[in-house]
PDB file of C-alpha atoms in Angstrom:
ATOM      1  CA  UNK W  25       0.007   0.024   0.027  1.00 81.00           C
ATOM      2  CA  UNK W  26       1.032   3.526  -0.669  1.00 91.00           C
ATOM      3  CA  UNK W  27       2.351   5.598   2.232  1.00 95.00           C
ATOM      4  CA  UNK W  28       0.918   9.118   2.909  1.00 96.00           C
ATOM      5  CA  UNK W  29       4.394  10.730   2.367  1.00 96.00           C
ATOM      6  CA  UNK W  30       4.688   9.267  -1.142  1.00 96.00           C
ATOM      7  CA  UNK W  31       1.469  10.953  -2.280  1.00 96.00           C
ATOM      8  CA  UNK W  32       2.058  14.202  -0.407  1.00 97.00           C
ATOM      9  CA  UNK W  33       5.598  14.496  -1.805  1.00 96.00           C
ATOM     10  CA  UNK W  34       4.160  14.107  -5.309  1.00 95.00           C
ATOM     11  CA  UNK W  35       1.581  16.863  -4.672  1.00 96.00           C
ATOM     12  CA  UNK W  36       4.177  19.184  -3.120  1.00 96.00           C
ATOM     13  CA  UNK W  37       6.347  18.867  -6.282  1.00 95.00           C
ATOM     14  CA  UNK W  38       3.279  19.600  -8.474  1.00 94.00           C
ATOM     15  CA  UNK W  39       2.757  22.732  -6.346  1.00 93.00           C
ATOM     16  CA  UNK W  40       6.517  23.608  -6.708  1.00 93.00           C
ATOM     17  CA  UNK W  41       6.705  23.758  -2.937  1.00 93.00           C
ATOM     18  CA  UNK W  42       8.876  20.669  -1.972  1.00 93.00           C
ATOM     19  CA  UNK W  43      10.014  22.329   1.216  1.00 94.00           C
ATOM     20  CA  UNK W  44       6.351  22.763   2.397  1.00 93.00           C
ATOM     21  CA  UNK W  45       6.784  26.509   2.695  1.00 93.00           C
ATOM     22  CA  UNK W  46       3.440  27.725   1.423  1.00 92.00           C
ATOM     23  CA  UNK W  47       1.529  24.479   2.134  1.00 94.00           C
ATOM     24  CA  UNK W  48       2.722  22.857   5.329  1.00 95.00           C
ATOM     25  CA  UNK W  49       3.100  19.136   5.870  1.00 95.00           C
ATOM     26  CA  UNK W  50       0.466  19.277   8.676  1.00 95.00           C
ATOM     27  CA  UNK W  51      -1.995  20.817   6.222  1.00 95.00           C
ATOM     28  CA  UNK W  52      -1.261  18.198   3.699  1.00 96.00           C
ATOM     29  CA  UNK W  53      -1.804  15.400   6.142  1.00 97.00           C
ATOM     30  CA  UNK W  54      -5.136  16.918   7.238  1.00 97.00           C
ATOM     31  CA  UNK W  55      -6.280  17.283   3.634  1.00 97.00           C
ATOM     32  CA  UNK W  56      -5.197  13.773   2.755  1.00 97.00           C
ATOM     33  CA  UNK W  57      -7.309  12.498   5.728  1.00 97.00           C
ATOM     34  CA  UNK W  58     -10.264  14.456   4.318  1.00 96.00           C
ATOM     35  CA  UNK W  59      -9.595  13.076   0.856  1.00 96.00           C
ATOM     36  CA  UNK W  60      -9.446   9.497   1.967  1.00 96.00           C
ATOM     37  CA  UNK W  61     -12.676   9.748   3.953  1.00 96.00           C
ATOM     38  CA  UNK W  62     -14.386  11.380   0.977  1.00 94.00           C
ATOM     39  CA  UNK W  63     -13.118   8.666  -1.454  1.00 94.00           C
ATOM     40  CA  UNK W  64     -14.095   5.888   1.008  1.00 93.00           C
ATOM     41  CA  UNK W  65     -17.754   6.839   0.553  1.00 89.00           C
ATOM     42  CA  UNK W  66     -17.523   5.589  -2.990  1.00 87.00           C
ATOM     43  CA  UNK W  67     -19.042   2.050  -3.180  1.00 80.00           C
ATOM     44  CA  UNK W  68     -16.244  -0.514  -3.101  1.00 84.00           C
ATOM     45  CA  UNK W  69     -13.507   1.903  -2.128  1.00 90.00           C
ATOM     46  CA  UNK W  70     -13.135   0.890   1.482  1.00 94.00           C
ATOM     47  CA  UNK W  71     -15.220  -2.140   2.426  1.00 94.00           C
ATOM     48  CA  UNK W  72     -14.631  -3.557   5.864  1.00 96.00           C
ATOM     49  CA  UNK W  73     -15.425  -7.123   6.820  1.00 97.00           C
ATOM     50  CA  UNK W  74     -15.951  -7.811  10.537  1.00 97.00           C
ATOM     51  CA  UNK W  75     -17.368 -10.497  12.826  1.00 97.00           C
ATOM     52  CA  UNK W  76     -19.692  -8.418  15.062  1.00 97.00           C
ATOM     53  CA  UNK W  77     -21.269  -9.558  18.295  1.00 98.00           C
ATOM     54  CA  UNK W  78     -24.985  -8.705  18.527  1.00 98.00           C
ATOM     55  CA  UNK W  79     -26.950  -7.040  21.302  1.00 97.00           C
ATOM     56  CA  UNK W  80     -30.134  -8.445  22.808  1.00 98.00           C
ATOM     57  CA  UNK W  81     -33.342  -7.675  20.807  1.00 98.00           C
ATOM     58  CA  UNK W  82     -33.900  -6.639  17.187  1.00 98.00           C
ATOM     59  CA  UNK W  83     -32.261  -3.260  16.938  1.00 98.00           C
ATOM     60  CA  UNK W  84     -28.528  -3.284  16.301  1.00 98.00           C
ATOM     61  CA  UNK W  85     -25.956  -0.559  15.883  1.00 98.00           C
ATOM     62  CA  UNK W  86     -22.990  -0.638  13.383  1.00 97.00           C
ATOM     63  CA  UNK W  87     -19.404  -0.329  14.557  1.00 97.00           C
ATOM     64  CA  UNK W  88     -18.156   3.279  15.059  1.00 95.00           C
ATOM     65  CA  UNK W  89     -15.972   3.129  12.022  1.00 96.00           C
ATOM     66  CA  UNK W  90     -18.928   2.299   9.762  1.00 96.00           C
ATOM     67  CA  UNK W  91     -20.460   4.829   7.383  1.00 94.00           C
ATOM     68  CA  UNK W  92     -23.259   2.564   6.029  1.00 94.00           C
ATOM     69  CA  UNK W  93     -24.064  -1.142   5.772  1.00 95.00           C
ATOM     70  CA  UNK W  94     -23.282  -3.136   2.536  1.00 94.00           C
ATOM     71  CA  UNK W  95     -24.510  -6.549   3.574  1.00 95.00           C
ATOM     72  CA  UNK W  96     -24.738  -9.223   6.364  1.00 97.00           C
ATOM     73  CA  UNK W  97     -23.608 -12.514   4.982  1.00 97.00           C
ATOM     74  CA  UNK W  98     -23.736 -15.255   7.651  1.00 98.00           C
ATOM     75  CA  UNK W  99     -23.781 -16.285  11.286  1.00 98.00           C
ATOM     76  CA  UNK W 100     -20.685 -17.383  13.168  1.00 97.00           C
ATOM     77  CA  UNK W 101     -19.998 -19.208  16.375  1.00 96.00           C
ATOM     78  CA  UNK W 102     -17.581 -18.010  19.051  1.00 94.00           C
ATOM     79  CA  UNK W 103     -14.789 -20.236  17.554  1.00 94.00           C
ATOM     80  CA  UNK W 104     -15.200 -18.468  14.157  1.00 93.00           C
ATOM     81  CA  UNK W 105     -16.920 -21.278  12.458  1.00 96.00           C
ATOM     82  CA  UNK W 106     -19.382 -20.108   9.777  1.00 97.00           C
ATOM     83  CA  UNK W 107     -23.029 -21.103  10.365  1.00 97.00           C
ATOM     84  CA  UNK W 108     -26.282 -20.206   8.545  1.00 96.00           C
ATOM     85  CA  UNK W 109     -26.526 -17.508   5.837  1.00 97.00           C
ATOM     86  CA  UNK W 110     -28.465 -14.350   6.537  1.00 97.00           C
ATOM     87  CA  UNK W 111     -30.825 -12.755   4.043  1.00 96.00           C
ATOM     88  CA  UNK W 112     -32.145  -9.202   3.728  1.00 95.00           C
ATOM     89  CA  UNK W 113     -35.953  -8.713   3.818  1.00 95.00           C
ATOM     90  CA  UNK W 114     -38.130  -5.549   3.496  1.00 94.00           C
ATOM     91  CA  UNK W 115     -39.518  -4.439   6.840  1.00 95.00           C
ATOM     92  CA  UNK W 116     -43.022  -4.044   5.393  1.00 95.00           C
ATOM     93  CA  UNK W 117     -43.073  -7.720   4.496  1.00 94.00           C
ATOM     94  CA  UNK W 118     -41.973  -8.786   7.941  1.00 95.00           C
ATOM     95  CA  UNK W 119     -44.461  -6.459   9.561  1.00 96.00           C
ATOM     96  CA  UNK W 120     -47.187  -7.945   7.466  1.00 96.00           C
ATOM     97  CA  UNK W 121     -46.360 -11.612   7.955  1.00 94.00           C
ATOM     98  CA  UNK W 122     -44.993 -11.450  11.522  1.00 94.00           C
ATOM     99  CA  UNK W 123     -46.547  -8.365  13.267  1.00 96.00           C
ATOM    100  CA  UNK W 124     -45.074  -9.454  16.654  1.00 96.00           C
ATOM    101  CA  UNK W 125     -41.581 -10.168  15.293  1.00 97.00           C
ATOM    102  CA  UNK W 126     -39.941  -7.731  17.843  1.00 97.00           C
ATOM    103  CA  UNK W 127     -41.399  -9.673  20.777  1.00 96.00           C
ATOM    104  CA  UNK W 128     -40.717 -13.255  19.592  1.00 96.00           C
ATOM    105  CA  UNK W 129     -38.356 -15.609  21.448  1.00 97.00           C
ATOM    106  CA  UNK W 130     -34.706 -14.621  21.371  1.00 97.00           C
ATOM    107  CA  UNK W 131     -32.223 -16.817  19.630  1.00 97.00           C
ATOM    108  CA  UNK W 132     -28.474 -16.716  18.871  1.00 97.00           C
ATOM    109  CA  UNK W 133     -29.018 -17.302  15.081  1.00 98.00           C
ATOM    110  CA  UNK W 134     -30.067 -14.478  12.750  1.00 98.00           C
ATOM    111  CA  UNK W 135     -32.249 -15.481   9.785  1.00 97.00           C
ATOM    112  CA  UNK W 136     -32.963 -12.152   8.250  1.00 97.00           C
ATOM    113  CA  UNK W 137     -31.911  -8.509   8.574  1.00 97.00           C
ATOM    114  CA  UNK W 138     -33.652  -5.214   7.792  1.00 97.00           C
ATOM    115  CA  UNK W 139     -31.881  -2.073   6.742  1.00 96.00           C
ATOM    116  CA  UNK W 140     -33.181   1.487   6.134  1.00 94.00           C
ATOM    117  CA  UNK W 141     -30.983   3.877   4.165  1.00 92.00           C
ATOM    118  CA  UNK W 142     -32.540   6.727   6.202  1.00 94.00           C
ATOM    119  CA  UNK W 143     -30.919   5.340   9.332  1.00 95.00           C
ATOM    120  CA  UNK W 144     -27.566   4.213   7.950  1.00 94.00           C
ATOM    121  CA  UNK W 145     -25.925   3.531  11.337  1.00 96.00           C
ATOM    122  CA  UNK W 146     -28.364   0.767  12.436  1.00 97.00           C
ATOM    123  CA  UNK W 147     -30.128  -2.356  11.238  1.00 98.00           C
ATOM    124  CA  UNK W 148     -32.598  -4.861  12.626  1.00 98.00           C
ATOM    125  CA  UNK W 149     -32.274  -8.619  12.923  1.00 98.00           C
ATOM    126  CA  UNK W 150     -34.934 -11.411  12.943  1.00 98.00           C
ATOM    127  CA  UNK W 151     -35.509 -13.301  15.130  1.00 98.00           C
ATOM    128  CA  UNK W 152     -34.666 -11.076  18.055  1.00 98.00           C
ATOM    129  CA  UNK W 153     -31.165 -11.987  19.212  1.00 98.00           C
ATOM    130  CA  UNK W 154     -30.374 -13.243  22.689  1.00 97.00           C
ATOM    131  CA  UNK W 155     -27.112 -11.196  22.905  1.00 97.00           C
ATOM    132  CA  UNK W 156     -24.775 -14.149  22.050  1.00 97.00           C
ATOM    133  CA  UNK W 157     -25.141 -14.109  18.286  1.00 98.00           C
ATOM    134  CA  UNK W 158     -22.219 -13.168  15.950  1.00 98.00           C
ATOM    135  CA  UNK W 159     -22.686 -12.143  12.280  1.00 98.00           C
ATOM    136  CA  UNK W 160     -20.320 -11.203   9.507  1.00 98.00           C
ATOM    137  CA  UNK W 161     -20.824  -7.525   8.607  1.00 97.00           C
ATOM    138  CA  UNK W 162     -19.547  -5.901   5.381  1.00 97.00           C
ATOM    139  CA  UNK W 163     -19.803  -2.147   5.519  1.00 96.00           C
ATOM    140  CA  UNK W 164     -18.393   1.073   4.065  1.00 94.00           C
ATOM    141  CA  UNK W 165     -15.666   2.082   6.516  1.00 96.00           C
ATOM    142  CA  UNK W 166     -14.577   5.470   7.763  1.00 96.00           C
ATOM    143  CA  UNK W 167     -10.743   5.685   7.521  1.00 96.00           C
ATOM    144  CA  UNK W 168      -8.939   6.880  10.622  1.00 96.00           C
ATOM    145  CA  UNK W 169      -7.121  10.172  10.497  1.00 96.00           C
ATOM    146  CA  UNK W 170      -3.708  10.071   8.871  1.00 96.00           C
ATOM    147  CA  UNK W 171      -1.168  11.006  11.566  1.00 94.00           C
ATOM    148  CA  UNK W 172       2.137  10.782   9.834  1.00 96.00           C
ATOM    149  CA  UNK W 173       3.966  10.619   6.485  1.00 97.00           C
ATOM    150  CA  UNK W 174       4.610   6.857   7.216  1.00 97.00           C
ATOM    151  CA  UNK W 175       0.896   5.991   7.601  1.00 96.00           C
ATOM    152  CA  UNK W 176      -0.298   3.672   4.899  1.00 96.00           C
ATOM    153  CA  UNK W 177      -3.423   4.638   2.945  1.00 96.00           C
ATOM    154  CA  UNK W 178      -6.388   2.222   3.433  1.00 95.00           C
ATOM    155  CA  UNK W 179      -7.863   2.774   0.004  1.00 93.00           C
ATOM    156  CA  UNK W 180      -6.020   1.059  -2.746  1.00 88.00           C
ATOM    157  CA  UNK W 181      -3.702   2.591  -5.354  1.00 89.00           C
ATOM    158  CA  UNK W 182      -6.369   2.849  -7.978  1.00 89.00           C
ATOM    159  CA  UNK W 183      -7.640   5.855  -6.012  1.00 93.00           C
ATOM    160  CA  UNK W 184      -4.465   7.772  -6.075  1.00 93.00           C
ATOM    161  CA  UNK W 185      -5.542  10.005  -8.949  1.00 94.00           C
ATOM    162  CA  UNK W 186      -8.615  11.418  -7.158  1.00 95.00           C
ATOM    163  CA  UNK W 187      -6.650  11.713  -3.882  1.00 96.00           C
ATOM    164  CA  UNK W 188      -4.045  13.832  -5.700  1.00 96.00           C
ATOM    165  CA  UNK W 189      -6.752  15.942  -7.338  1.00 96.00           C
ATOM    166  CA  UNK W 190      -8.403  16.527  -3.986  1.00 96.00           C
ATOM    167  CA  UNK W 191      -5.191  17.717  -2.372  1.00 96.00           C
ATOM    168  CA  UNK W 192      -4.478  19.990  -5.307  1.00 96.00           C
ATOM    169  CA  UNK W 193      -8.053  21.316  -4.959  1.00 95.00           C
ATOM    170  CA  UNK W 194      -7.529  22.085  -1.243  1.00 94.00           C
ATOM    171  CA  UNK W 195      -4.205  23.608  -1.822  1.00 94.00           C
ATOM    172  CA  UNK W 196      -5.386  25.960  -4.598  1.00 92.00           C
ATOM    173  CA  UNK W 197      -8.564  26.742  -2.553  1.00 90.00           C
ATOM    174  CA  UNK W 198      -6.147  28.383  -0.004  1.00 84.00           C
ATOM    175  CA  UNK W 199      -5.255  30.869  -2.735  1.00 74.00           C
ATOM    176  CA  UNK W 200      -8.673  32.627  -2.612  1.00 66.00           C
ATOM    177  CA  UNK W 201      -7.062  36.037  -2.884  1.00 61.00           C
ATOM    178  CA  UNK W 202      -6.169  35.245  -6.481  1.00 58.00           C
ATOM    179  CA  UNK W 203      -8.634  34.450  -9.251  1.00 53.00           C
ATOM    180  CA  UNK W 204      -6.273  31.900 -10.691  1.00 66.00           C
ATOM    181  CA  UNK W 205      -6.302  29.982  -7.434  1.00 69.00           C
ATOM    182  CA  UNK W 206     -10.095  29.880  -7.290  1.00 81.00           C
ATOM    183  CA  UNK W 207     -10.217  28.690 -10.872  1.00 88.00           C
ATOM    184  CA  UNK W 208      -7.537  26.098 -10.370  1.00 90.00           C
ATOM    185  CA  UNK W 209      -9.354  24.840  -7.200  1.00 92.00           C
ATOM    186  CA  UNK W 210     -12.592  24.366  -9.273  1.00 92.00           C
ATOM    187  CA  UNK W 211     -10.686  22.561 -12.041  1.00 94.00           C
ATOM    188  CA  UNK W 212      -9.025  20.067  -9.623  1.00 94.00           C
ATOM    189  CA  UNK W 213     -12.289  19.459  -7.689  1.00 93.00           C
ATOM    190  CA  UNK W 214     -14.082  18.670 -11.026  1.00 95.00           C
ATOM    191  CA  UNK W 215     -11.245  16.288 -11.882  1.00 95.00           C
ATOM    192  CA  UNK W 216     -11.527  14.648  -8.454  1.00 94.00           C
ATOM    193  CA  UNK W 217     -15.281  14.038  -9.095  1.00 93.00           C
ATOM    194  CA  UNK W 218     -14.725  12.741 -12.610  1.00 93.00           C
ATOM    195  CA  UNK W 219     -12.122  10.253 -11.420  1.00 90.00           C
ATOM    196  CA  UNK W 220     -14.526   8.817  -8.828  1.00 89.00           C
ATOM    197  CA  UNK W 221     -17.320   8.586 -11.337  1.00 88.00           C
ATOM    198  CA  UNK W 222     -15.072   6.742 -13.741  1.00 87.00           C
ATOM    199  CA  UNK W 223     -14.082   4.309 -11.040  1.00 82.00           C
ATOM    200  CA  UNK W 224     -17.742   3.464 -10.301  1.00 78.00           C
ATOM    201  CA  UNK W 225     -18.563   3.094 -13.961  1.00 78.00           C
ATOM    202  CA  UNK W 226     -15.499   0.837 -14.578  1.00 74.00           C
ATOM    203  CA  UNK W 227     -16.390  -1.419 -11.630  1.00 70.00           C
ATOM    204  CA  UNK W 228     -19.858  -1.964 -13.114  1.00 65.00           C
ATOM    205  CA  UNK W 229     -18.397  -3.098 -16.407  1.00 63.00           C
ATOM    206  CA  UNK W 230     -15.682  -5.398 -15.132  1.00 64.00           C
ATOM    207  CA  UNK W 231     -17.569  -7.152 -12.392  1.00 66.00           C
ATOM    208  CA  UNK W 232     -18.080 -10.889 -12.610  1.00 69.00           C
ATOM    209  CA  UNK W 233     -21.789 -10.172 -11.902  1.00 63.00           C
ATOM    210  CA  UNK W 234     -22.039  -8.745 -15.416  1.00 63.00           C
ATOM    211  CA  UNK W 235     -22.031 -12.327 -16.781  1.00 65.00           C
ATOM    212  CA  UNK W 236     -25.110 -13.283 -14.791  1.00 63.00           C
ATOM    213  CA  UNK W 237     -28.459 -13.627 -16.479  1.00 52.00           C
ATOM    214  CA  UNK W 238     -30.584 -10.494 -16.712  1.00 58.00           C
ATOM    215  CA  UNK W 239     -32.239  -9.500 -13.493  1.00 57.00           C
ATOM    216  CA  UNK W 240     -29.765 -11.260 -11.166  1.00 53.00           C
ATOM    217  CA  UNK W 241     -27.770  -8.203 -10.322  1.00 54.00           C
ATOM    218  CA  UNK W 242     -29.280  -5.368  -8.329  1.00 62.00           C
ATOM    219  CA  UNK W 243     -28.699  -1.709  -9.014  1.00 57.00           C
ATOM    220  CA  UNK W 244     -26.132  -1.509  -6.196  1.00 60.00           C
ATOM    221  CA  UNK W 245     -24.044  -4.222  -7.801  1.00 58.00           C
ATOM    222  CA  UNK W 246     -24.968  -7.065  -5.399  1.00 66.00           C
ATOM    223  CA  UNK W 247     -26.761 -10.273  -6.132  1.00 57.00           C
ATOM    224  CA  UNK W 248     -28.812 -10.408  -2.896  1.00 67.00           C
TER     225      UNK W 248
END
């Protein structure tokens, strides 16, 4: 993986400020942290897979480093042995078929989960969990702040171009006293957005799911 210092050095050279006189190293690290968090919101840029213990009941909270849920795949036991798969269901269907599903007997095994994009930090499980269940979560992660030039980036190298464009956008945005700085900032921000759009488009073309029969792949790229 690329270290923060490699990318920042590249940007400093592009700005003709290799000694970090106009744009300090501290600023660059802060901007790179911003950039990595922004890029990580792109689907597929920073997926995190984690075995997560569940709380008692139906309502569950995602880990603190999660931005939104991608999927829940399966149950696990305490030894890490995979158990039964978990499937997503619409809440309206479960409410209609099992109106008392929040009050049913608690079990360690999850059969279904419910997710609402309007509350991205939480999800519900069915049946209610007894507090001993463990499931495999896959979610969009929030990268931790980059503290030093030696810190490795958590998004892969295919996202270096938009990261560079973001840093150049932030650096030029600092030059608001000059029309050229404002214009350059807008140009680099546009390039950053185009790079991310291109990455999403390319992923939709090269995915193995593209070979599946029509209707098997959902609009989010999954086959659930």
